[in-house]
Amino acid sequence: MQFNHDNMTGPLLAADLVNLAGGGAWTAQEARTVMDRHHIRRSALTSSSSKQLKQWSLRLRSAFEPGGVEARCAAINALLDAGASRAYLTSHDQLRPHLHFASDDDAVVARVKAVTAGGLAIFAVESDGGRLGVCARAGCDTAFVDTSRNGLRAYCSARCGNNDAVQRHREGASKSKA
Ligand SMILES: [Zn+2]
Ligand SMILES: [Zn+2]
C-alpha cells in the first residue's frame, strides 16, 4: 500500500492521542503539541474540550486492539458513527481528490474526531483491516500504525522488540536449566 500524507494523518494522530491518553500525562498543552505535530489547525483547547478530547482518545484505542478484522471494522464503525457526521470530497492545495469528514469551521474536538475516525476507516480499507496494533511486549500498551514493508510489525519500537527478545531468551534459558 502507499503511505502518503492524506491517508496517514488520521491513523497516526489517533495512535499518538491513544498513547498520550493511556500514558497518564494528558494535559491540554500536551494534546495540543500532538495535534500540532499532525498539522491540526486552531488546536487550542479549553479545559472542557481537553476533557472531551481525552475521552475520545481513550475510545480510539478500540481501533488498535487485537481481535481480528471483524472486530476492528466494528470498532471503527462505532467511531465513525460517533465522530464523522459527514463526508465530502475536496482537492484543496492541488491535492488529488480525497475525503474530509468535518468542516473546516468545526471546533477542534469535532475536527479531530472526524479526522481520526474517517482516517482510520480509509486506512482500514487500504490495509485490509490490518496494520493497526498494540505493542506485543508485556507491560507496554503503546498503540502503533504499522508502515513497515511487510506489515508484520509486533512491537511499538525496536527497543521493545529487543527487550522482549532478551526476556524470552532468559526465560528459555532458565526453563532449560530446570
Ligand atoms: Zn485534505
Ligand atoms: Zn512497546
Tab-separated table of C-alpha atoms and ligand atoms in Angstrom:
chain	number	residue	atom	x	y	z
A	1	MET	CA	0.000	0.000	0.000
A	2	GLN	CA	1.002	3.593	-0.490
A	3	PHE	CA	1.537	5.739	2.583
A	4	ASN	CA	1.025	9.408	1.880
A	5	HIS	CA	0.082	12.440	3.894
A	6	ASP	CA	-3.602	12.264	3.211
A	7	ASN	CA	-4.246	8.698	4.213
A	8	MET	CA	-1.859	8.711	7.175
A	9	THR	CA	-2.786	11.752	9.272
A	10	GLY	CA	-5.889	10.093	10.754
A	11	PRO	CA	-4.316	6.835	11.956
A	12	LEU	CA	-1.018	8.415	13.100
A	13	LEU	CA	-2.796	11.158	15.023
A	14	ALA	CA	-5.123	8.536	16.511
A	15	ALA	CA	-2.167	6.426	17.730
A	16	ASP	CA	-0.453	9.449	19.295
A	17	LEU	CA	-3.652	10.505	21.081
A	18	VAL	CA	-4.291	6.961	22.322
A	19	ASN	CA	-0.762	6.822	23.733
A	20	LEU	CA	-0.996	10.248	25.341
A	21	ALA	CA	-4.332	9.415	26.971
A	22	GLY	CA	-3.122	5.968	28.051
A	23	GLY	CA	0.181	7.229	29.404
A	24	GLY	CA	-1.339	9.275	32.216
A	25	ALA	CA	0.375	12.519	31.150
A	26	TRP	CA	-2.616	14.134	29.465
A	27	THR	CA	-2.770	17.907	29.615
A	28	ALA	CA	-4.376	20.391	27.225
A	29	GLN	CA	-0.884	21.572	26.300
A	30	GLU	CA	0.437	18.060	25.593
A	31	ALA	CA	-2.641	17.308	23.499
A	32	ARG	CA	-2.077	20.494	21.581
A	33	THR	CA	1.541	19.565	20.907
A	34	VAL	CA	0.372	16.226	19.478
A	35	MET	CA	-2.212	17.925	17.262
A	36	ASP	CA	0.301	20.497	16.040
A	37	ARG	CA	2.664	17.704	15.078
A	38	HIS	CA	-0.079	16.460	12.735
A	39	HIS	CA	-0.905	19.918	11.401
A	40	ILE	CA	-4.324	20.237	13.000
A	41	ARG	CA	-5.183	23.908	12.765
A	42	ARG	CA	-6.656	26.036	15.551
A	43	SER	CA	-5.747	23.419	18.134
A	44	ALA	CA	-6.138	25.413	21.363
A	45	LEU	CA	-8.212	23.527	23.936
A	46	THR	CA	-10.313	24.788	26.809
A	47	SER	CA	-10.343	22.581	29.881
A	48	SER	CA	-13.720	21.146	28.868
A	49	SER	CA	-12.694	20.481	25.263
A	50	SER	CA	-9.482	18.912	26.565
A	51	LYS	CA	-11.594	16.527	28.662
A	52	GLN	CA	-13.775	15.677	25.666
A	53	LEU	CA	-10.744	15.004	23.525
A	54	LYS	CA	-9.240	12.759	26.185
A	55	GLN	CA	-12.465	10.736	26.343
A	56	TRP	CA	-12.371	10.382	22.582
A	57	SER	CA	-8.697	9.382	22.656
A	58	LEU	CA	-9.433	6.603	25.148
A	59	ARG	CA	-12.162	5.368	22.775
A	60	LEU	CA	-9.788	5.390	19.817
A	61	ARG	CA	-7.795	2.569	21.417
A	62	SER	CA	-10.510	0.138	20.296
A	63	ALA	CA	-9.297	0.504	16.696
A	64	PHE	CA	-5.794	-0.708	17.610
A	65	GLU	CA	-6.637	-3.642	19.822
A	66	PRO	CA	-6.060	-7.162	18.538
A	67	GLY	CA	-9.104	-9.313	17.832
A	68	GLY	CA	-9.313	-9.756	14.093
A	69	VAL	CA	-10.638	-7.886	11.115
A	70	GLU	CA	-14.319	-8.088	12.006
A	71	ALA	CA	-13.808	-6.692	15.496
A	72	ARG	CA	-11.623	-3.925	14.076
A	73	CYS	CA	-14.243	-2.984	11.490
A	74	ALA	CA	-16.919	-2.908	14.181
A	75	ALA	CA	-14.738	-0.714	16.394
A	76	ILE	CA	-14.048	1.719	13.563
A	77	ASN	CA	-17.715	1.758	12.563
A	78	ALA	CA	-18.610	2.804	16.096
A	79	LEU	CA	-16.016	5.591	15.896
A	80	LEU	CA	-17.359	6.709	12.507
A	81	ASP	CA	-20.847	6.773	13.901
A	82	ALA	CA	-19.799	8.972	16.807
A	83	GLY	CA	-17.167	11.095	15.112
A	84	ALA	CA	-17.775	11.580	11.403
A	85	SER	CA	-21.065	13.261	10.672
A	86	ARG	CA	-20.465	13.992	7.017
A	87	ALA	CA	-18.078	13.045	4.242
A	88	TYR	CA	-17.207	15.132	1.242
A	89	LEU	CA	-14.605	15.233	-1.492
A	90	THR	CA	-12.071	18.017	-1.631
A	91	SER	CA	-8.985	18.777	-3.716
A	92	HIS	CA	-7.544	21.625	-1.655
A	93	ASP	CA	-3.899	22.664	-2.142
A	94	GLN	CA	-3.723	20.920	-5.538
A	95	LEU	CA	-4.021	17.539	-3.862
A	96	ARG	CA	-5.809	14.701	-5.585
A	97	PRO	CA	-9.472	14.463	-4.611
A	98	HIS	CA	-9.784	12.916	-1.160
A	99	LEU	CA	-12.365	12.664	1.586
A	100	HIS	CA	-12.765	15.040	4.503
A	101	PHE	CA	-15.101	14.190	7.361
A	102	ALA	CA	-15.523	17.530	9.100
A	103	SER	CA	-15.953	21.090	8.025
A	104	ASP	CA	-13.004	23.443	8.481
A	105	ASP	CA	-15.358	25.639	10.518
A	106	ASP	CA	-15.978	22.957	13.133
A	107	ALA	CA	-14.479	23.249	16.607
A	108	VAL	CA	-11.224	21.432	17.184
A	109	VAL	CA	-12.602	18.378	19.008
A	110	ALA	CA	-15.161	17.753	16.260
A	111	ARG	CA	-12.468	18.066	13.616
A	112	VAL	CA	-10.117	15.690	15.416
A	113	LYS	CA	-12.915	13.158	15.938
A	114	ALA	CA	-13.707	13.309	12.243
A	115	VAL	CA	-10.087	13.153	11.067
A	116	THR	CA	-9.263	10.177	13.291
A	117	ALA	CA	-12.470	8.165	12.716
A	118	GLY	CA	-12.553	8.894	8.973
A	119	GLY	CA	-8.808	8.400	8.582
A	120	LEU	CA	-8.882	5.073	10.416
A	121	ALA	CA	-11.742	3.908	8.171
A	122	ILE	CA	-9.922	4.799	4.960
A	123	PHE	CA	-6.746	3.242	6.321
A	124	ALA	CA	-8.596	0.012	7.187
A	125	VAL	CA	-9.853	-0.208	3.605
A	126	GLU	CA	-6.351	0.196	2.214
A	127	SER	CA	-4.691	-2.103	4.766
A	128	ASP	CA	-7.284	-4.912	4.540
A	129	GLY	CA	-8.132	-4.287	8.180
A	130	GLY	CA	-4.545	-4.792	9.352
A	131	ARG	CA	-1.536	-2.633	10.196
A	132	LEU	CA	-3.006	-1.231	13.409
A	133	GLY	CA	-1.739	-2.723	16.630
A	134	VAL	CA	-0.715	-2.581	20.265
A	135	CYS	CA	2.860	-3.449	21.297
A	136	ALA	CA	3.376	-7.174	21.964
A	137	ARG	CA	5.810	-6.645	24.853
A	138	ALA	CA	4.133	-7.358	28.179
A	139	GLY	CA	3.676	-4.124	30.104
A	140	CYS	CA	3.868	-1.871	27.039
A	141	ASP	CA	0.466	-0.793	25.796
A	142	THR	CA	1.692	1.541	23.090
A	143	ALA	CA	-0.563	1.692	20.027
A	144	PHE	CA	1.070	1.931	16.604
A	145	VAL	CA	0.407	2.153	12.891
A	146	ASP	CA	2.439	-0.424	11.009
A	147	THR	CA	4.009	1.239	7.986
A	148	SER	CA	6.650	-1.453	7.541
A	149	ARG	CA	7.115	-3.058	4.152
A	150	ASN	CA	5.755	-6.461	5.132
A	151	GLY	CA	3.118	-5.227	7.592
A	152	LEU	CA	4.107	-7.763	10.267
A	153	ARG	CA	5.207	-5.397	12.991
A	154	ALA	CA	4.512	-6.629	16.527
A	155	TYR	CA	6.268	-4.015	18.685
A	156	CYS	CA	5.903	-0.265	19.077
A	157	SER	CA	9.677	0.232	18.747
A	158	ALA	CA	12.914	-1.612	18.084
A	159	ARG	CA	13.698	-1.178	21.780
A	160	CYS	CA	10.572	-3.077	22.864
A	161	GLY	CA	11.333	-5.792	20.316
A	162	ASN	CA	14.888	-6.181	21.642
A	163	ASN	CA	13.805	-6.144	25.300
A	164	ASP	CA	11.232	-8.814	24.572
A	165	ALA	CA	13.769	-10.985	22.739
A	166	VAL	CA	16.187	-10.737	25.691
A	167	GLN	CA	13.360	-11.560	28.097
A	168	ARG	CA	12.261	-14.602	26.097
A	169	HIS	CA	15.848	-15.754	25.798
A	170	ARG	CA	16.283	-15.547	29.589
A	171	GLU	CA	13.035	-17.388	30.187
A	172	GLY	CA	14.050	-20.050	27.705
A	173	ALA	CA	17.474	-20.396	29.360
A	174	SER	CA	16.024	-20.746	32.868
A	175	LYS	CA	13.474	-23.304	31.662
A	176	SER	CA	16.117	-25.490	30.044
A	177	LYS	CA	18.144	-25.454	33.297
A	178	ALA	CA	15.163	-26.549	35.369
B	1	ZN	ZN	-7.193	17.216	2.945
B	2	ZN	ZN	6.343	-1.226	23.197
